Tab-separated table of C-alpha atoms in Angstrom:
chain	number	residue	atom	x	y	z
Y	1	UNK	CA	-9.346	-37.132	22.717
Y	2	UNK	CA	-8.703	-37.741	26.409
Y	3	UNK	CA	-10.109	-35.452	29.064
Y	4	UNK	CA	-7.781	-34.571	31.899
Y	5	UNK	CA	-8.079	-32.909	35.294
Y	6	UNK	CA	-5.626	-30.578	36.963
Y	7	UNK	CA	-5.598	-29.657	40.630
Y	8	UNK	CA	-3.247	-26.879	41.653
Y	9	UNK	CA	-2.938	-25.257	45.059
Y	10	UNK	CA	-1.573	-22.065	46.482
Y	11	UNK	CA	-3.175	-19.027	44.776
Y	12	UNK	CA	-3.606	-20.324	41.246
Y	13	UNK	CA	-5.466	-17.384	39.901
Y	14	UNK	CA	-2.851	-14.817	40.821
Y	15	UNK	CA	-0.134	-17.201	39.620
Y	16	UNK	CA	-1.827	-17.596	36.211
Y	17	UNK	CA	-2.371	-13.838	35.835
Y	18	UNK	CA	1.236	-13.134	36.771
Y	19	UNK	CA	2.432	-15.739	34.317
Y	20	UNK	CA	0.299	-14.249	31.540
Y	21	UNK	CA	1.595	-10.750	32.180
Y	22	UNK	CA	5.204	-12.003	32.279
Y	23	UNK	CA	4.685	-13.866	28.999
Y	24	UNK	CA	3.382	-10.753	27.302
Y	25	UNK	CA	6.137	-8.559	28.533
Y	26	UNK	CA	8.894	-11.085	27.891
Y	27	UNK	CA	8.575	-11.210	24.141
Y	28	UNK	CA	7.988	-7.776	22.619
Y	29	UNK	CA	7.188	-7.478	18.904
Y	30	UNK	CA	10.106	-6.180	16.952
Y	31	UNK	CA	11.014	-5.392	13.316
Y	32	UNK	CA	14.554	-6.351	12.335
Y	33	UNK	CA	16.425	-4.516	9.580
Y	34	UNK	CA	16.987	-7.077	6.834
Y	35	UNK	CA	18.621	-4.744	4.259
Y	36	UNK	CA	19.694	-1.091	4.384
Y	37	UNK	CA	21.111	1.430	1.995
Y	38	UNK	CA	22.953	4.754	2.393
Y	39	UNK	CA	22.387	5.149	-1.323
Y	40	UNK	CA	20.978	2.735	-3.888
Y	41	UNK	CA	23.471	1.135	-6.166
Y	42	UNK	CA	23.013	-1.243	-9.102
Y	43	UNK	CA	24.796	-4.135	-10.761
Y	44	UNK	CA	26.451	-2.152	-13.519
Y	45	UNK	CA	28.363	-4.155	-16.083
Y	46	UNK	CA	31.670	-2.623	-14.909
Y	47	UNK	CA	33.033	0.214	-12.785
Y	48	UNK	CA	33.521	2.193	-16.044
Y	49	UNK	CA	29.927	1.667	-16.974
Y	50	UNK	CA	28.780	2.966	-13.580
Y	51	UNK	CA	31.149	5.992	-13.726
Y	52	UNK	CA	29.877	6.848	-17.193
Y	53	UNK	CA	26.278	6.682	-15.969
Y	54	UNK	CA	27.079	9.028	-13.115
Y	55	UNK	CA	28.949	11.510	-15.347
Y	56	UNK	CA	26.097	11.577	-17.869
Y	57	UNK	CA	23.429	12.124	-15.184
Y	58	UNK	CA	21.749	8.771	-15.937
Y	59	UNK	CA	22.630	7.634	-12.412
Y	60	UNK	CA	22.189	10.099	-9.536
Y	61	UNK	CA	22.297	7.892	-6.385
Y	62	UNK	CA	20.639	10.430	-4.082
Y	63	UNK	CA	17.593	10.567	-6.392
Y	64	UNK	CA	16.904	6.800	-6.251
Y	65	UNK	CA	14.333	6.091	-3.545
Y	66	UNK	CA	13.278	2.582	-2.561
Y	67	UNK	CA	9.488	2.743	-1.981
Y	68	UNK	CA	8.170	-0.858	-1.778
Y	69	UNK	CA	9.272	-4.455	-1.314
Y	70	UNK	CA	7.898	-7.785	-2.543
Y	71	UNK	CA	8.967	-11.353	-1.826
Y	72	UNK	CA	8.649	-14.571	-3.753
Y	73	UNK	CA	9.061	-17.883	-1.937
Y	74	UNK	CA	10.094	-20.256	-4.710
Y	75	UNK	CA	9.628	-24.009	-4.686
Y	76	UNK	CA	11.942	-26.064	-2.393
Y	77	UNK	CA	15.270	-26.990	-3.929
Y	78	UNK	CA	17.482	-29.908	-2.901
Y	79	UNK	CA	20.696	-28.668	-1.328
Y	80	UNK	CA	23.589	-30.992	-0.438
Y	81	UNK	CA	24.451	-30.875	3.228
Y	82	UNK	CA	26.966	-33.766	3.362
Y	83	UNK	CA	28.084	-36.544	1.166
Y	84	UNK	CA	24.967	-38.631	1.894
Y	85	UNK	CA	22.308	-36.141	3.126
Y	86	UNK	CA	20.044	-33.544	1.504
Y	87	UNK	CA	17.815	-30.804	2.745
Y	88	UNK	CA	14.966	-28.983	1.056
Y	89	UNK	CA	15.737	-25.237	0.837
Y	90	UNK	CA	13.220	-22.638	-0.281
Y	91	UNK	CA	14.537	-20.156	-2.801
Y	92	UNK	CA	13.606	-16.627	-1.822
Y	93	UNK	CA	13.679	-13.661	-4.113
Y	94	UNK	CA	13.351	-10.096	-2.828
Y	95	UNK	CA	12.275	-7.289	-5.127
Y	96	UNK	CA	12.249	-3.588	-4.477
Y	97	UNK	CA	10.499	-0.749	-6.338
Y	98	UNK	CA	12.360	2.460	-7.131
Y	99	UNK	CA	9.946	4.816	-8.927
Y	100	UNK	CA	11.444	7.414	-11.150
Y	101	UNK	CA	10.268	10.417	-9.149
Y	102	UNK	CA	13.449	12.331	-9.971
Y	103	UNK	CA	16.081	12.243	-12.754
Y	104	UNK	CA	19.000	9.824	-12.644
Y	105	UNK	CA	17.310	6.506	-11.837
Y	106	UNK	CA	18.558	3.735	-14.122
Y	107	UNK	CA	15.991	1.085	-13.105
Y	108	UNK	CA	12.545	1.295	-11.473
Y	109	UNK	CA	12.189	-2.331	-10.412
Y	110	UNK	CA	15.037	-4.475	-9.160
Y	111	UNK	CA	15.931	-7.689	-7.395
Y	112	UNK	CA	18.122	-7.687	-4.308
Y	113	UNK	CA	21.404	-9.475	-5.096
Y	114	UNK	CA	22.463	-11.879	-2.380
Y	115	UNK	CA	26.019	-11.427	-1.285
Y	116	UNK	CA	28.343	-10.587	1.637
Y	117	UNK	CA	27.267	-6.955	1.942
Y	118	UNK	CA	25.068	-6.607	5.017
Y	119	UNK	CA	24.179	-3.094	4.149
Y	120	UNK	CA	23.835	-1.263	0.830
Y	121	UNK	CA	23.317	-4.480	-1.078
Y	122	UNK	CA	23.322	-4.175	-4.896
Y	123	UNK	CA	20.164	-4.192	-6.983
Y	124	UNK	CA	19.863	-6.002	-10.319
Y	125	UNK	CA	17.345	-4.373	-12.652
Y	126	UNK	CA	14.304	-6.618	-13.245
Y	127	UNK	CA	13.709	-8.461	-15.469
Y	128	UNK	CA	16.875	-7.089	-17.075
Y	129	UNK	CA	18.724	-3.867	-17.880
Y	130	UNK	CA	17.106	-3.543	-21.300
Y	131	UNK	CA	13.544	-3.435	-19.995
Y	132	UNK	CA	14.479	-0.623	-17.563
Y	133	UNK	CA	16.492	1.526	-19.960
Y	134	UNK	CA	14.889	4.857	-20.994
Y	135	UNK	CA	16.300	5.772	-24.359
Y	136	UNK	CA	17.124	9.323	-25.333
Y	137	UNK	CA	14.795	9.229	-28.306
Y	138	UNK	CA	11.510	7.462	-28.726
Y	139	UNK	CA	10.619	5.076	-25.868
Y	140	UNK	CA	9.282	1.683	-26.809
Y	141	UNK	CA	6.394	1.701	-24.392
Y	142	UNK	CA	5.558	-1.977	-25.051
Y	143	UNK	CA	8.950	-3.146	-23.858
Y	144	UNK	CA	10.025	-0.526	-21.348
Y	145	UNK	CA	9.265	-0.275	-17.667
Y	146	UNK	CA	9.089	3.434	-16.980
Y	147	UNK	CA	8.153	3.884	-13.324
Y	148	UNK	CA	6.734	1.538	-10.708
Y	149	UNK	CA	5.534	2.558	-7.249
Y	150	UNK	CA	4.204	-0.742	-5.759
Y	151	UNK	CA	3.649	-4.307	-6.861
Y	152	UNK	CA	1.992	-7.535	-5.713
Y	153	UNK	CA	3.146	-11.143	-5.970
Y	154	UNK	CA	0.226	-13.536	-5.576
Y	155	UNK	CA	0.402	-17.026	-4.109
Y	156	UNK	CA	0.483	-18.541	-7.660
Y	157	UNK	CA	3.781	-16.849	-8.337
Y	158	UNK	CA	2.424	-14.158	-10.602
Y	159	UNK	CA	4.221	-10.799	-10.303
Y	160	UNK	CA	1.726	-7.926	-10.885
Y	161	UNK	CA	3.541	-4.736	-11.873
Y	162	UNK	CA	1.776	-1.417	-12.445
Y	163	UNK	CA	3.797	0.974	-14.595
Y	164	UNK	CA	2.566	4.567	-14.149
Y	165	UNK	CA	4.325	5.712	-17.371
Y	166	UNK	CA	5.547	9.043	-15.917
Y	167	UNK	CA	9.016	10.367	-15.283
Y	168	UNK	CA	10.317	12.823	-12.625
Y	169	UNK	CA	7.080	12.853	-10.652
Y	170	UNK	CA	8.504	15.053	-7.885
Y	171	UNK	CA	9.945	17.634	-10.273
Y	172	UNK	CA	8.458	20.592	-12.149
Y	173	UNK	CA	9.485	18.847	-15.320
Y	174	UNK	CA	7.215	15.774	-14.573
Y	175	UNK	CA	5.986	14.252	-17.813
Y	176	UNK	CA	3.979	11.258	-19.046
Y	177	UNK	CA	6.080	9.360	-21.592
Y	178	UNK	CA	3.918	6.168	-21.892
Y	179	UNK	CA	0.317	5.144	-21.104
Y	180	UNK	CA	-0.064	3.358	-17.733
Y	181	UNK	CA	0.075	-0.424	-18.114
Y	182	UNK	CA	-0.164	-3.619	-16.142
Y	183	UNK	CA	2.592	-6.254	-16.562
Y	184	UNK	CA	2.186	-9.814	-15.168
Y	185	UNK	CA	5.317	-11.927	-14.870
Y	186	UNK	CA	5.431	-15.647	-14.168
Y	187	UNK	CA	8.088	-16.064	-11.450
Y	188	UNK	CA	7.687	-19.839	-11.533
Y	189	UNK	CA	8.498	-20.119	-15.201
Y	190	UNK	CA	11.572	-18.071	-16.082
Y	191	UNK	CA	9.996	-14.645	-15.478
Y	192	UNK	CA	8.088	-14.807	-18.761
Y	193	UNK	CA	5.468	-12.129	-19.348
Y	194	UNK	CA	1.991	-13.654	-18.961
Y	195	UNK	CA	0.162	-10.555	-19.963
Y	196	UNK	CA	0.521	-6.827	-20.770
Y	197	UNK	CA	-2.529	-4.656	-20.437
Y	198	UNK	CA	-2.713	-1.010	-21.369
Y	199	UNK	CA	-5.305	1.028	-19.556
Y	200	UNK	CA	-7.732	2.781	-21.882
Y	201	UNK	CA	-7.114	6.543	-22.189
Y	202	UNK	CA	-10.635	7.172	-20.964
Y	203	UNK	CA	-9.638	5.675	-17.580
Y	204	UNK	CA	-6.536	7.850	-17.183
Y	205	UNK	CA	-6.682	11.522	-16.203
Y	206	UNK	CA	-3.968	14.139	-16.636
Y	207	UNK	CA	-3.328	13.933	-12.922
Y	208	UNK	CA	-3.568	10.156	-12.588
Y	209	UNK	CA	-0.969	8.201	-10.645
Y	210	UNK	CA	-1.432	4.459	-10.121
Y	211	UNK	CA	0.342	3.830	-6.836
Y	212	UNK	CA	-0.843	0.565	-5.295
Y	213	UNK	CA	-2.372	-2.807	-6.229
Y	214	UNK	CA	-4.150	-5.661	-4.478
Y	215	UNK	CA	-4.975	-9.091	-6.047
Y	216	UNK	CA	-8.208	-11.001	-5.459
Y	217	UNK	CA	-8.003	-14.640	-6.593
Y	218	UNK	CA	-11.295	-16.614	-6.627
Y	219	UNK	CA	-10.351	-20.001	-8.069
Y	220	UNK	CA	-7.502	-22.489	-7.655
Y	221	UNK	CA	-5.967	-21.873	-11.092
Y	222	UNK	CA	-6.080	-18.070	-10.847
Y	223	UNK	CA	-8.156	-17.424	-13.957
Y	224	UNK	CA	-10.927	-15.765	-12.060
Y	225	UNK	CA	-8.778	-12.948	-10.624
Y	226	UNK	CA	-9.360	-9.231	-10.113
Y	227	UNK	CA	-6.812	-6.500	-9.479
Y	228	UNK	CA	-7.738	-3.412	-7.529
Y	229	UNK	CA	-5.488	-0.438	-8.403
Y	230	UNK	CA	-5.389	2.963	-6.662
Y	231	UNK	CA	-5.367	6.192	-8.672
Y	232	UNK	CA	-4.177	8.270	-5.748
Y	233	UNK	CA	-4.185	11.729	-7.315
Y	234	UNK	CA	-7.346	11.336	-9.386
Y	235	UNK	CA	-9.143	9.756	-6.436
Y	236	UNK	CA	-10.303	6.690	-8.245
Y	237	UNK	CA	-10.046	2.902	-8.040
Y	238	UNK	CA	-9.368	0.856	-11.142
Y	239	UNK	CA	-10.729	-2.690	-11.266
Y	240	UNK	CA	-9.032	-5.078	-13.676
Y	241	UNK	CA	-10.696	-8.364	-14.714
Y	242	UNK	CA	-7.948	-10.872	-15.580
Y	243	UNK	CA	-10.276	-13.438	-17.112
Y	244	UNK	CA	-11.946	-10.983	-19.486
Y	245	UNK	CA	-8.906	-8.752	-19.901
Y	246	UNK	CA	-10.803	-5.533	-19.238
Y	247	UNK	CA	-10.894	-2.764	-16.617
Y	248	UNK	CA	-13.297	-0.144	-15.331
Y	249	UNK	CA	-13.183	2.896	-13.014
Y	250	UNK	CA	-14.846	3.050	-9.634
Y	251	UNK	CA	-15.606	6.710	-8.792
Y	252	UNK	CA	-16.517	7.175	-5.151
Y	253	UNK	CA	-16.316	10.032	-2.609
Y	254	UNK	CA	-14.823	7.672	-0.018
Y	255	UNK	CA	-11.591	7.699	-2.030
Y	256	UNK	CA	-11.007	11.436	-1.615
Y	257	UNK	CA	-8.532	13.095	0.802
Y	258	UNK	CA	-9.488	15.218	3.782
Y	259	UNK	CA	-8.077	18.767	3.264
Y	260	UNK	CA	-7.462	19.220	6.988
Y	261	UNK	CA	-5.303	16.037	6.996
Y	262	UNK	CA	-3.050	16.989	4.115
Y	263	UNK	CA	-0.232	18.404	6.267
Y	264	UNK	CA	2.499	16.040	7.450
Y	265	UNK	CA	5.542	16.462	9.710
Y	266	UNK	CA	8.225	13.744	9.908
Y	267	UNK	CA	11.547	14.145	11.653
Y	268	UNK	CA	11.359	17.972	11.450
Y	269	UNK	CA	10.298	18.066	7.815
Y	270	UNK	CA	6.966	19.662	6.967
Y	271	UNK	CA	5.141	18.953	3.747
Y	272	UNK	CA	1.654	18.906	2.257
Y	273	UNK	CA	0.090	16.098	0.183
Y	274	UNK	CA	-3.479	16.045	-0.964
Y	275	UNK	CA	-3.296	12.298	-1.778
Y	276	UNK	CA	-6.433	10.255	-1.959
Y	277	UNK	CA	-6.891	6.474	-1.829
Y	278	UNK	CA	-3.594	4.671	-1.187
Y	279	UNK	CA	-3.802	1.928	1.421
Y	280	UNK	CA	-5.392	-1.412	0.312
Y	281	UNK	CA	-5.925	-4.742	2.038
Y	282	UNK	CA	-8.189	-7.689	1.313
Y	283	UNK	CA	-10.142	-9.372	4.066
Y	284	UNK	CA	-10.753	-13.173	4.269
Y	285	UNK	CA	-13.251	-14.804	1.881
Y	286	UNK	CA	-16.561	-15.353	3.670
Y	287	UNK	CA	-19.558	-16.807	1.849
Y	288	UNK	CA	-17.927	-16.228	-1.545
Y	289	UNK	CA	-17.331	-12.522	-0.876
Y	290	UNK	CA	-14.674	-10.497	0.907
Y	291	UNK	CA	-14.071	-6.857	1.899
Y	292	UNK	CA	-11.530	-4.519	0.411
Y	293	UNK	CA	-10.295	-2.211	3.143
Y	294	UNK	CA	-8.887	1.119	2.042
Y	295	UNK	CA	-8.060	4.660	3.017
Y	296	UNK	CA	-6.821	7.922	1.604
Y	297	UNK	CA	-3.308	9.045	2.533
Y	298	UNK	CA	-4.588	12.406	3.687
Y	299	UNK	CA	-7.024	10.854	6.105
Y	300	UNK	CA	-7.250	9.221	9.569
Y	301	UNK	CA	-10.289	7.000	8.860
Y	302	UNK	CA	-10.621	3.476	7.447
Y	303	UNK	CA	-13.190	2.407	4.801
Y	304	UNK	CA	-14.303	-0.816	3.248
Y	305	UNK	CA	-16.477	-2.297	0.508
Y	306	UNK	CA	-17.477	-5.772	-0.581
Y	307	UNK	CA	-15.475	-6.868	-3.557
Y	308	UNK	CA	-18.600	-8.370	-5.187
Y	309	UNK	CA	-19.809	-4.776	-5.427
Y	310	UNK	CA	-16.533	-3.636	-7.136
Y	311	UNK	CA	-16.817	-6.495	-9.606
Y	312	UNK	CA	-20.207	-5.322	-10.748
Y	313	UNK	CA	-18.988	-3.351	-13.768
Y	314	UNK	CA	-22.439	-2.037	-14.716
Y	315	UNK	CA	-22.844	-0.261	-11.424
Y	316	UNK	CA	-20.014	2.205	-12.206
Y	317	UNK	CA	-20.654	2.920	-15.913
Y	318	UNK	CA	-22.145	6.332	-15.238
Y	319	UNK	CA	-19.378	7.661	-12.987
Y	320	UNK	CA	-19.776	8.722	-9.381
Y	321	UNK	CA	-22.402	6.778	-7.432
Y	322	UNK	CA	-24.071	7.178	-4.033
Y	323	UNK	CA	-21.949	4.864	-1.961
Y	324	UNK	CA	-24.287	4.773	1.106
Y	325	UNK	CA	-25.150	1.216	1.990
Y	326	UNK	CA	-22.336	-0.258	-0.119
Y	327	UNK	CA	-19.234	1.736	1.004
Y	328	UNK	CA	-18.531	2.084	4.708
Y	329	UNK	CA	-16.518	4.468	6.821
Y	330	UNK	CA	-15.147	3.968	10.302
Y	331	UNK	CA	-16.916	5.893	13.050
Y	332	UNK	CA	-13.698	6.688	14.838
Y	333	UNK	CA	-10.219	7.676	13.652
Y	334	UNK	CA	-6.504	6.869	13.878
Y	335	UNK	CA	-4.168	9.126	15.753
Y	336	UNK	CA	-2.400	10.158	12.515
Y	337	UNK	CA	-2.371	9.499	8.837
Y	338	UNK	CA	-1.515	6.061	7.442
Y	339	UNK	CA	0.184	5.037	4.206
Y	340	UNK	CA	0.028	1.344	3.353
Y	341	UNK	CA	-1.672	-1.582	5.055
Y	342	UNK	CA	-1.852	-5.420	4.852
Y	343	UNK	CA	-4.197	-8.094	6.142
Y	344	UNK	CA	-3.542	-11.465	7.783
Y	345	UNK	CA	-5.461	-14.527	6.748
Y	346	UNK	CA	-7.550	-14.314	9.891
Y	347	UNK	CA	-8.567	-10.721	9.407
Y	348	UNK	CA	-6.001	-8.599	11.327
Y	349	UNK	CA	-5.256	-5.321	9.593
Y	350	UNK	CA	-1.711	-4.036	10.064
Y	351	UNK	CA	-1.203	-0.458	8.956
Y	352	UNK	CA	1.824	1.862	8.712
Y	353	UNK	CA	1.407	5.273	10.333
Y	354	UNK	CA	3.118	8.573	9.703
Y	355	UNK	CA	4.356	8.756	13.282
Y	356	UNK	CA	6.892	6.116	12.328
Y	357	UNK	CA	4.888	3.191	13.725
Y	358	UNK	CA	2.834	0.143	12.897
Y	359	UNK	CA	-0.709	-0.329	14.212
Y	360	UNK	CA	-3.113	-3.241	14.177
Y	361	UNK	CA	-6.881	-3.740	14.231
Y	362	UNK	CA	-8.824	-7.004	14.321
Y	363	UNK	CA	-11.655	-6.618	11.853
Y	364	UNK	CA	-13.915	-8.695	14.103
Y	365	UNK	CA	-14.083	-5.589	16.315
Y	366	UNK	CA	-15.371	-2.024	15.664
Y	367	UNK	CA	-12.782	0.425	14.337
Y	368	UNK	CA	-12.388	2.434	17.471
Y	369	UNK	CA	-9.482	3.662	19.571
Y	370	UNK	CA	-10.222	0.816	22.025
Y	371	UNK	CA	-9.426	-1.751	19.382
Y	372	UNK	CA	-6.554	-0.144	17.547
Y	373	UNK	CA	-3.084	-0.811	18.904
Y	374	UNK	CA	0.456	0.350	18.268
Y	375	UNK	CA	2.651	-2.759	17.811
Y	376	UNK	CA	5.942	-1.212	16.675
Y	377	UNK	CA	7.567	2.259	16.550
Y	378	UNK	CA	11.033	3.549	15.707
Y	379	UNK	CA	11.795	7.165	14.958
Y	380	UNK	CA	15.109	6.160	13.492
Y	381	UNK	CA	14.461	2.967	11.503
Y	382	UNK	CA	10.857	3.504	10.454
Y	383	UNK	CA	10.752	7.024	9.025
Y	384	UNK	CA	7.999	7.266	6.356
Y	385	UNK	CA	6.959	3.640	5.981
Y	386	UNK	CA	5.904	3.424	2.304
Y	387	UNK	CA	5.660	-0.270	1.338
Y	388	UNK	CA	4.486	-3.382	3.109
Y	389	UNK	CA	3.634	-7.057	2.470
Y	390	UNK	CA	2.732	-10.128	4.509
Y	391	UNK	CA	4.566	-13.235	3.285
Y	392	UNK	CA	3.948	-16.455	5.131
Y	393	UNK	CA	4.045	-15.494	8.836
Y	394	UNK	CA	6.084	-12.359	8.419
Y	395	UNK	CA	5.554	-8.637	7.783
Y	396	UNK	CA	8.014	-7.030	5.330
Y	397	UNK	CA	8.090	-3.253	5.267
Y	398	UNK	CA	10.093	-0.427	3.681
Y	399	UNK	CA	10.977	2.795	5.418
Y	400	UNK	CA	11.970	5.276	2.725
Y	401	UNK	CA	12.546	8.605	4.457
Y	402	UNK	CA	10.476	10.029	1.560
Y	403	UNK	CA	9.937	13.206	3.467
Y	404	UNK	CA	13.502	14.223	2.583
Y	405	UNK	CA	12.614	14.298	-1.114
Y	406	UNK	CA	10.181	17.134	-0.487
Y	407	UNK	CA	12.805	19.437	0.922
Y	408	UNK	CA	16.159	21.011	-0.100
Y	409	UNK	CA	17.468	20.640	3.456
Y	410	UNK	CA	20.889	19.047	3.502
Y	411	UNK	CA	20.922	15.414	4.613
Y	412	UNK	CA	23.662	13.411	6.144
Y	413	UNK	CA	25.283	11.757	3.152
Y	414	UNK	CA	26.630	8.902	5.312
Y	415	UNK	CA	23.368	8.045	7.080
Y	416	UNK	CA	21.183	5.000	6.236
Y	417	UNK	CA	18.211	6.242	4.250
Y	418	UNK	CA	16.292	3.153	3.092
Y	419	UNK	CA	15.595	0.041	5.075
Y	420	UNK	CA	13.710	-3.230	4.570
Y	421	UNK	CA	12.429	-4.485	7.896
Y	422	UNK	CA	10.965	-7.892	8.806
Y	423	UNK	CA	8.919	-8.974	11.815
Y	424	UNK	CA	6.836	-12.017	12.770
Y	425	UNK	CA	3.117	-11.298	12.751
Y	426	UNK	CA	2.401	-13.352	15.896
Y	427	UNK	CA	5.120	-11.555	17.889
Y	428	UNK	CA	4.007	-8.122	16.726
Y	429	UNK	CA	0.335	-8.536	17.716
Y	430	UNK	CA	0.901	-10.727	20.760
Y	431	UNK	CA	-0.943	-9.615	23.861
Y	432	UNK	CA	-2.873	-6.923	22.006
Y	433	UNK	CA	-6.568	-6.944	21.304
Y	434	UNK	CA	-5.729	-7.929	17.751
Y	435	UNK	CA	-4.619	-11.393	18.937
Y	436	UNK	CA	-7.812	-13.323	19.494
Y	437	UNK	CA	-5.882	-16.549	20.199
Y	438	UNK	CA	-4.663	-15.238	23.589
Y	439	UNK	CA	-8.126	-13.988	24.450
Y	440	UNK	CA	-9.665	-17.354	23.690
Y	441	UNK	CA	-7.289	-18.996	26.059
Y	442	UNK	CA	-8.429	-16.744	28.860
Y	443	UNK	CA	-12.101	-17.440	28.052
Y	444	UNK	CA	-11.540	-21.179	27.951
Y	445	UNK	CA	-9.715	-21.054	31.250
Y	446	UNK	CA	-12.506	-19.216	32.993
Y	447	UNK	CA	-15.260	-21.344	31.467
Y	448	UNK	CA	-13.561	-24.546	32.479
Y	449	UNK	CA	-13.451	-23.655	36.189
Y	450	UNK	CA	-15.633	-26.272	37.880
Y	451	UNK	CA	-15.118	-25.783	41.538
Y	452	UNK	CA	-13.277	-23.598	44.024
Y	453	UNK	CA	-12.715	-25.202	47.421
Y	454	UNK	CA	-12.074	-22.286	49.904
Y	455	UNK	CA	-10.909	-24.655	52.648
Y	456	UNK	CA	-8.199	-26.066	50.446
Y	457	UNK	CA	-7.659	-22.909	48.346
Y	458	UNK	CA	-7.501	-24.892	45.113
Y	459	UNK	CA	-9.104	-24.798	41.683
Y	460	UNK	CA	-10.452	-27.859	40.037
Y	461	UNK	CA	-10.967	-27.554	36.280
Y	462	UNK	CA	-11.204	-29.795	33.346
Y	463	UNK	CA	-10.474	-29.462	29.629
Y	464	UNK	CA	-10.111	-31.604	26.577
Y	465	UNK	CA	-6.924	-32.239	24.744
Y	466	UNK	CA	-7.295	-32.883	21.033
């Protein structure tokens, strides 16, 4: 480490401030559309197979809604560049979830097929067609994926899939055909099924809908892992213990919706949803504990609880508990309702709002309007953000235009309806209060000022370069 000194003349303070302002304004955070669909389409075996599915009502393109996205960064593979040179290329797999909220959906979970179609890329049912096929007669619930809203791929390459077991959720004919279950696939080893877990009937209500999942890994091999699963319409949280292969219900008033926040309006479409807990995000591990941040969909507040509390199964054996002192609620509110949220490794919460925007909050600060910031907004590309992940240094999000599924209003058949968008975290939060790195630069700069010589109008300051 070598200390250095810098002497600059000619109004340094104003120059530095101007440079900082210019740097903030020069690079605005954006979300780029990675994939888009006018209507979802699948990798049918042949054109005849596709036409038959349409004619029989098994495939109704306008009823297939992409709700979530998940990404797996596989191990590097050697790719030949020239005759004598090689380059390590990471294999990336992109998955989307298409819950069976209406009839005519041939597959609820699919993998984006790489190709030369920049928009309306095809989807390959995952893990295969057979697992996604709903038979006319008795459904084999052990081998069939019925309907999936959201998933989570952990850093060990395990693909956690929650199958809600219901069909036609947005129809009057909605019905439960299989018990909800958790499937865990091993993406590193040929997509084999690591485990299938059926939730006990005592933990599932008639109104239950398991819509989101977050994964909490506490050891290097992933054996000591907990899954937190939202039951959005029964207002519960399910905790699954991977090591002991058991689950329990957390019943807490903080999971409930606010009746006065159940009305939504997006792009001229009005609808009401009394949805409870939906957004989930895990904070960094600090002293062998971490916080689970959460909020109800029909809400404008944020809540959190230590995960060591959730992992205490005995605490929740008798149902609803007094959450004061263990569950916490923000003192201030967002401007509008929020759907999903994610957390960076250093504790920045990024949340999707129903005004077609992304917001951020650094959890080192109080949850107040002063410390929450809008970092992206698009009324065209970001209508009803419904799924989001952070993978490496990027935010991946889905805009689903789900509001159009609540209305009979005619939609433009040729317009793009579903988008997967990608943006760099550092660019999105840059120059906001969420970015503590830029703030620390300002603090260090001011603290390193040693002398101001008025006669020479120059600053003398020192620092250390490591």
